[in-house]
Amino acid sequence: MGESTDNSTTTPDRPTTIPGRRPVPPLEPEWLIVDGLPLFHRMALRAGPDAPAIVHVHGFGVSGTYLEPTAALLATRYRTFVPDLPGVGRSIRPRHGLDLGGMARALVSYCDTVGVERPILVGNSLGGSIIIEFASQYPDRISHAVLVSPAGGPNNLPLVRAIRQMALDGFRESPPMLRIAVRDYLRFGVIQSLDLFKAMTHYPTLERLHHLDAPTLVVVGERDPLVNLSRAFVLATVPHVRAVKVPGAHALNHSQPEVIADLVAAHVSGEPLIDPYAPRRVAEQVLIPRTEAG
């Protein structure tokens, strides 16, 4: 795998594991106190204290539960963390709701709490926007970034268009994924979900990738109604970004965990993303017309 991509220097006291629904093995559930509030997460440390750390960032209004299949596959190589950000899933909501900038700061506080200085960040949907906000505020604290289904921007505007896209995606996701989403959206609250969804659709995720100096991989689903592959041209002036498309819709971390895990590992290690000798290719490179930054 090459040299370590994490510069952690602290090892916090581990809290006691808790009963209840068990995450996908080898992930374990825990409660932490982050910024003075209880925060729920899943973690796996079996890769060892010297292994790079990877943090998985969920989308709007939905907990990290749907990220567990991909995270579990990567847990043998990386110290793995899957938080429910404040107010989402089981984590307690702050008195005042968090905007994207606030969620990015909460993610930094979470990383500080678990003792991770420079994580590999893997985000889905709104998680990609949070990662870019994280990078804009703390550019030296990201090792590698993977943005899976990075929604937001012109393709999702006006809001009524984004709502139709989200409804269409609902028909393309599996029943288990829909059960997770419905449960979490109801817990998060309809008004809160709508407000955060509106913030995501107005956030030009791809256009702001220049804030992310770390090596970055963008992964999109062929049947994702929220992400438009024709907008790959906005990546032309960002040479450290690669893009691939894979089968599936929006929640690829849940529907295509093996594919996403393999892409993450190849991206971090610097290996080719696409194996030309594979009997069946499940990922295809997205060609980005390169131009000089103006």
Short mmCIF file of C-alpha atoms in Angstrom, two decimals:
data_model
loop_
_atom_site.label_atom_id
_atom_site.label_comp_id
_atom_site.label_asym_id
_atom_site.label_seq_id
_atom_site.Cartn_x
_atom_site.Cartn_y
_atom_site.Cartn_z
CA MET A 1 0.00 0.00 0.00
CA GLY A 2 2.99 2.36 0.22
CA GLU A 3 3.61 4.87 2.96
CA SER A 4 0.99 5.77 5.52
CA THR A 5 -1.43 8.54 4.54
CA ASP A 6 -2.28 9.55 8.12
CA ASN A 7 -0.23 11.63 10.53
CA SER A 8 -2.14 10.85 13.72
CA THR A 9 -0.16 11.32 16.90
CA THR A 10 -2.80 10.73 19.57
CA THR A 11 -4.77 7.69 20.65
CA PRO A 12 -7.91 8.64 22.62
CA ASP A 13 -9.33 6.50 25.40
CA ARG A 14 -11.80 4.10 23.82
CA PRO A 15 -15.37 4.32 25.13
CA THR A 16 -17.33 1.21 26.00
CA THR A 17 -19.10 -0.48 23.11
CA ILE A 18 -22.90 -0.47 23.27
CA PRO A 19 -25.69 -2.99 22.73
CA GLY A 20 -28.37 -2.70 20.04
CA ARG A 21 -28.31 -3.16 16.27
CA ARG A 22 -24.93 -4.48 15.24
CA PRO A 23 -23.24 -2.78 12.28
CA VAL A 24 -21.86 -4.85 9.44
CA PRO A 25 -18.82 -6.73 10.85
CA PRO A 26 -16.09 -5.89 11.67
CA LEU A 27 -17.56 -2.45 12.45
CA GLU A 28 -18.47 -1.84 16.09
CA PRO A 29 -20.94 0.73 17.49
CA GLU A 30 -19.87 3.44 19.95
CA TRP A 31 -21.04 6.67 21.49
CA LEU A 32 -18.66 9.62 21.76
CA ILE A 33 -18.94 13.16 23.09
CA VAL A 34 -18.12 15.61 20.29
CA ASP A 35 -18.41 19.36 20.86
CA GLY A 36 -20.29 18.62 24.08
CA LEU A 37 -22.99 16.44 22.50
CA PRO A 38 -23.41 12.65 22.20
CA LEU A 39 -22.48 11.40 18.74
CA PHE A 40 -22.99 7.86 17.46
CA HIS A 41 -20.47 6.19 15.17
CA ARG A 42 -19.18 2.87 13.96
CA MET A 43 -15.49 2.02 13.92
CA ALA A 44 -13.04 -0.80 13.21
CA LEU A 45 -9.40 -0.74 14.28
CA ARG A 46 -8.34 -4.25 13.30
CA ALA A 47 -6.05 -2.88 10.55
CA GLY A 48 -3.67 -1.78 13.29
CA PRO A 49 -2.51 1.51 14.80
CA ASP A 50 -0.18 2.33 11.89
CA ALA A 51 -2.77 1.82 9.16
CA PRO A 52 -4.12 4.90 7.34
CA ALA A 53 -7.44 6.18 8.65
CA ILE A 54 -10.57 6.44 6.52
CA VAL A 55 -13.73 8.37 7.46
CA HIS A 56 -16.99 7.77 5.58
CA VAL A 57 -19.35 10.78 5.29
CA HIS A 58 -23.08 10.22 4.74
CA GLY A 59 -25.57 12.20 2.67
CA PHE A 60 -28.28 14.61 3.80
CA GLY A 61 -30.65 13.49 6.53
CA VAL A 62 -29.58 9.83 6.37
CA SER A 63 -27.34 8.08 8.87
CA GLY A 64 -24.09 6.27 8.15
CA THR A 65 -25.90 2.91 8.20
CA TYR A 66 -26.04 2.71 4.41
CA LEU A 67 -22.28 3.31 4.19
CA GLU A 68 -21.48 0.25 6.30
CA PRO A 69 -21.19 -2.31 3.43
CA THR A 70 -18.36 -0.38 1.76
CA ALA A 71 -16.74 0.62 5.06
CA ALA A 72 -16.69 -2.99 6.29
CA LEU A 73 -14.86 -4.14 3.16
CA LEU A 74 -12.18 -1.49 3.64
CA ALA A 75 -11.76 -2.12 7.37
CA THR A 76 -9.11 -4.80 6.82
CA ARG A 77 -6.76 -2.19 5.27
CA TYR A 78 -7.66 1.04 7.07
CA ARG A 79 -8.64 2.22 10.52
CA THR A 80 -12.29 2.85 9.68
CA PHE A 81 -14.80 5.37 11.05
CA VAL A 82 -18.44 5.96 10.07
CA PRO A 83 -20.07 8.77 12.08
CA ASP A 84 -23.64 10.01 12.22
CA LEU A 85 -23.00 13.75 12.07
CA PRO A 86 -24.80 15.93 14.66
CA GLY A 87 -28.58 15.74 14.35
CA VAL A 88 -28.50 12.80 11.93
CA GLY A 89 -29.27 9.17 12.76
CA ARG A 90 -28.81 8.54 16.48
CA SER A 91 -26.59 11.57 17.09
CA ILE A 92 -28.05 14.39 19.14
CA ARG A 93 -29.06 17.53 17.27
CA PRO A 94 -27.47 20.83 18.31
CA ARG A 95 -29.81 23.55 19.56
CA HIS A 96 -29.30 25.35 16.27
CA GLY A 97 -29.18 23.21 13.15
CA LEU A 98 -25.93 22.98 11.21
CA ASP A 99 -25.38 24.30 7.71
CA LEU A 100 -22.76 22.79 5.38
CA GLY A 101 -19.96 24.80 6.98
CA GLY A 102 -21.12 23.71 10.42
CA MET A 103 -21.20 20.07 9.37
CA ALA A 104 -17.66 20.38 8.03
CA ARG A 105 -16.50 21.81 11.35
CA ALA A 106 -18.35 19.01 13.18
CA LEU A 107 -16.51 16.50 10.99
CA VAL A 108 -13.19 18.06 11.98
CA SER A 109 -14.18 17.89 15.66
CA TYR A 110 -15.11 14.24 15.18
CA CYS A 111 -11.73 13.49 13.60
CA ASP A 112 -10.02 15.22 16.52
CA THR A 113 -12.04 13.14 18.98
CA VAL A 114 -11.09 9.81 17.39
CA GLY A 115 -7.46 10.91 17.00
CA VAL A 116 -7.25 11.20 13.21
CA GLU A 117 -5.22 14.11 11.83
CA ARG A 118 -5.29 13.51 8.04
CA PRO A 119 -7.98 11.03 7.04
CA ILE A 120 -8.95 9.61 3.71
CA LEU A 121 -12.47 11.04 3.30
CA VAL A 122 -15.10 9.07 1.37
CA GLY A 123 -18.40 10.93 0.98
CA ASN A 124 -21.68 10.12 -0.73
CA SER A 125 -24.04 12.79 -2.10
CA LEU A 126 -24.08 15.69 0.41
CA GLY A 127 -21.05 14.02 2.00
CA GLY A 128 -19.06 15.23 -1.01
CA SER A 129 -20.13 18.82 -0.38
CA ILE A 130 -19.18 18.48 3.28
CA ILE A 131 -15.74 17.19 2.26
CA ILE A 132 -15.20 20.20 -0.01
CA GLU A 133 -16.23 22.54 2.81
CA PHE A 134 -13.86 20.62 5.10
CA ALA A 135 -11.07 21.17 2.54
CA SER A 136 -11.81 24.87 2.14
CA GLN A 137 -11.50 25.41 5.92
CA TYR A 138 -8.77 22.86 6.71
CA PRO A 139 -6.84 22.20 3.46
CA ASP A 140 -3.93 20.43 5.19
CA ARG A 141 -6.10 17.86 6.94
CA ILE A 142 -7.12 15.63 4.03
CA SER A 143 -4.97 12.81 2.72
CA HIS A 144 -7.19 11.62 -0.17
CA ALA A 145 -10.80 12.30 -1.12
CA VAL A 146 -13.41 10.14 -2.83
CA LEU A 147 -16.70 11.82 -3.82
CA VAL A 148 -19.36 9.25 -4.65
CA SER A 149 -22.45 10.64 -6.43
CA PRO A 150 -21.54 14.30 -5.75
CA ALA A 151 -24.90 16.03 -6.15
CA GLY A 152 -25.44 19.78 -6.12
CA GLY A 153 -25.26 22.65 -8.57
CA PRO A 154 -26.93 23.45 -11.92
CA ASN A 155 -28.06 19.89 -12.63
CA ASN A 156 -30.24 19.94 -9.49
CA LEU A 157 -31.84 23.36 -9.94
CA PRO A 158 -34.52 24.56 -9.52
CA LEU A 159 -35.49 22.75 -6.32
CA VAL A 160 -38.58 21.13 -7.86
CA ARG A 161 -36.30 19.49 -10.43
CA ALA A 162 -34.11 18.05 -7.68
CA ILE A 163 -37.17 16.70 -5.87
CA ARG A 164 -38.25 14.91 -9.05
CA GLN A 165 -34.73 13.51 -9.47
CA MET A 166 -34.73 12.27 -5.88
CA ALA A 167 -38.13 10.62 -6.37
CA LEU A 168 -36.90 8.92 -9.55
CA ASP A 169 -33.81 7.65 -7.73
CA GLY A 170 -36.10 6.12 -5.11
CA PHE A 171 -37.42 3.74 -7.76
CA ARG A 172 -33.85 2.77 -8.68
CA GLU A 173 -32.59 1.93 -5.20
CA SER A 174 -33.03 -1.41 -3.44
CA PRO A 175 -35.80 -1.96 -0.85
CA PRO A 176 -33.24 -2.23 2.02
CA MET A 177 -31.77 1.14 1.05
CA LEU A 178 -35.23 2.71 0.89
CA ARG A 179 -36.07 1.38 4.36
CA ILE A 180 -32.90 2.97 5.78
CA ALA A 181 -33.61 6.28 4.04
CA VAL A 182 -37.28 6.52 5.05
CA ARG A 183 -36.51 5.68 8.69
CA ASP A 184 -33.69 8.22 8.88
CA TYR A 185 -35.57 11.00 7.08
CA LEU A 186 -38.51 10.61 9.46
CA ARG A 187 -36.16 10.72 12.43
CA PHE A 188 -34.32 13.75 11.03
CA GLY A 189 -37.58 15.61 10.34
CA VAL A 190 -39.31 16.60 7.11
CA ILE A 191 -38.60 20.33 7.47
CA GLN A 192 -34.96 19.75 8.42
CA SER A 193 -34.56 17.32 5.50
CA LEU A 194 -36.04 19.80 3.03
CA ASP A 195 -33.81 22.64 4.28
CA LEU A 196 -30.66 20.53 4.01
CA PHE A 197 -31.73 19.13 0.64
CA LYS A 198 -32.19 22.69 -0.60
CA ALA A 199 -28.70 23.61 0.64
CA MET A 200 -27.24 20.59 -1.17
CA THR A 201 -28.92 21.37 -4.49
CA HIS A 202 -27.63 24.95 -4.43
CA TYR A 203 -24.08 23.91 -3.60
CA PRO A 204 -21.97 23.71 -6.83
CA THR A 205 -19.98 20.67 -5.70
CA LEU A 206 -18.02 19.93 -8.87
CA GLU A 207 -17.32 23.61 -9.53
CA ARG A 208 -15.72 23.94 -6.09
CA LEU A 209 -13.37 21.01 -6.43
CA HIS A 210 -10.47 23.45 -6.79
CA HIS A 211 -10.71 23.86 -2.99
CA LEU A 212 -9.61 20.23 -2.70
CA ASP A 213 -5.85 19.96 -3.23
CA ALA A 214 -5.68 16.31 -2.15
CA PRO A 215 -5.78 13.53 -4.77
CA THR A 216 -9.49 13.18 -5.55
CA LEU A 217 -11.64 10.52 -7.17
CA VAL A 218 -15.19 11.22 -8.38
CA VAL A 219 -17.46 8.18 -8.80
CA VAL A 220 -20.86 8.44 -10.49
CA GLY A 221 -23.59 5.91 -11.20
CA GLU A 222 -24.76 5.36 -14.76
CA ARG A 223 -28.39 5.56 -13.62
CA ASP A 224 -28.05 8.37 -11.09
CA PRO A 225 -30.63 11.06 -11.93
CA LEU A 226 -28.99 13.58 -9.59
CA VAL A 227 -25.55 13.62 -11.26
CA ASN A 228 -25.01 14.65 -14.89
CA LEU A 229 -21.94 13.06 -16.49
CA SER A 230 -21.91 15.69 -19.23
CA ARG A 231 -20.73 18.21 -16.62
CA ALA A 232 -17.33 16.48 -16.39
CA PHE A 233 -15.92 19.46 -18.32
CA VAL A 234 -15.93 21.52 -15.10
CA LEU A 235 -13.09 19.27 -13.90
CA ALA A 236 -10.87 20.32 -16.80
CA THR A 237 -8.69 22.70 -14.74
CA VAL A 238 -8.33 20.38 -11.74
CA PRO A 239 -5.52 17.97 -12.69
CA HIS A 240 -5.53 16.03 -9.42
CA VAL A 241 -9.10 14.77 -10.00
CA ARG A 242 -10.01 11.50 -11.74
CA ALA A 243 -13.54 10.31 -12.50
CA VAL A 244 -15.16 6.96 -13.19
CA LYS A 245 -18.70 5.77 -13.79
CA VAL A 246 -20.09 2.48 -12.50
CA PRO A 247 -23.41 0.61 -12.72
CA GLY A 248 -26.02 1.80 -10.27
CA ALA A 249 -27.95 4.85 -9.12
CA HIS A 250 -27.18 7.31 -6.30
CA ALA A 251 -26.47 5.28 -3.15
CA LEU A 252 -23.52 3.38 -4.64
CA ASN A 253 -21.82 2.84 -1.26
CA HIS A 254 -24.79 0.60 -0.41
CA SER A 255 -25.62 -0.93 -3.79
CA GLN A 256 -22.07 -1.45 -5.13
CA PRO A 257 -19.84 -1.87 -2.05
CA GLU A 258 -17.27 -4.16 -3.69
CA VAL A 259 -16.82 -1.81 -6.64
CA ILE A 260 -16.54 1.30 -4.48
CA ALA A 261 -14.15 -0.39 -2.02
CA ASP A 262 -11.88 -1.52 -4.86
CA LEU A 263 -11.87 1.98 -6.38
CA VAL A 264 -11.07 3.60 -3.04
CA ALA A 265 -8.18 1.22 -2.41
CA ALA A 266 -6.76 1.71 -5.92
CA HIS A 267 -7.09 5.49 -5.65
CA VAL A 268 -5.30 5.67 -2.30
CA SER A 269 -2.51 3.29 -3.33
CA GLY A 270 -1.98 4.98 -6.70
CA GLU A 271 -2.81 1.82 -8.65
CA PRO A 272 -4.79 1.86 -11.94
CA LEU A 273 -8.50 2.38 -11.32
CA ILE A 274 -9.51 0.15 -14.21
CA ASP A 275 -8.08 -3.34 -14.72
CA PRO A 276 -7.88 -3.81 -18.51
CA TYR A 277 -7.51 -7.57 -18.06
CA ALA A 278 -10.52 -8.08 -15.82
CA PRO A 279 -13.02 -10.56 -17.33
CA ARG A 280 -15.85 -8.09 -16.68
CA ARG A 281 -15.23 -4.39 -16.29
CA VAL A 282 -17.55 -2.77 -13.79
CA ALA A 283 -16.03 0.72 -13.94
CA GLU A 284 -15.30 3.01 -16.85
CA GLN A 285 -12.99 6.00 -16.85
CA VAL A 286 -14.69 9.33 -17.52
CA LEU A 287 -12.61 11.35 -19.97
CA ILE A 288 -11.95 14.88 -18.73
CA PRO A 289 -10.79 17.43 -21.36
CA ARG A 290 -7.78 19.02 -19.68
CA THR A 291 -7.10 22.75 -19.94
CA GLU A 292 -4.77 25.07 -18.12
CA ALA A 293 -6.19 26.80 -15.05
CA GLY A 294 -6.95 30.45 -15.78
#
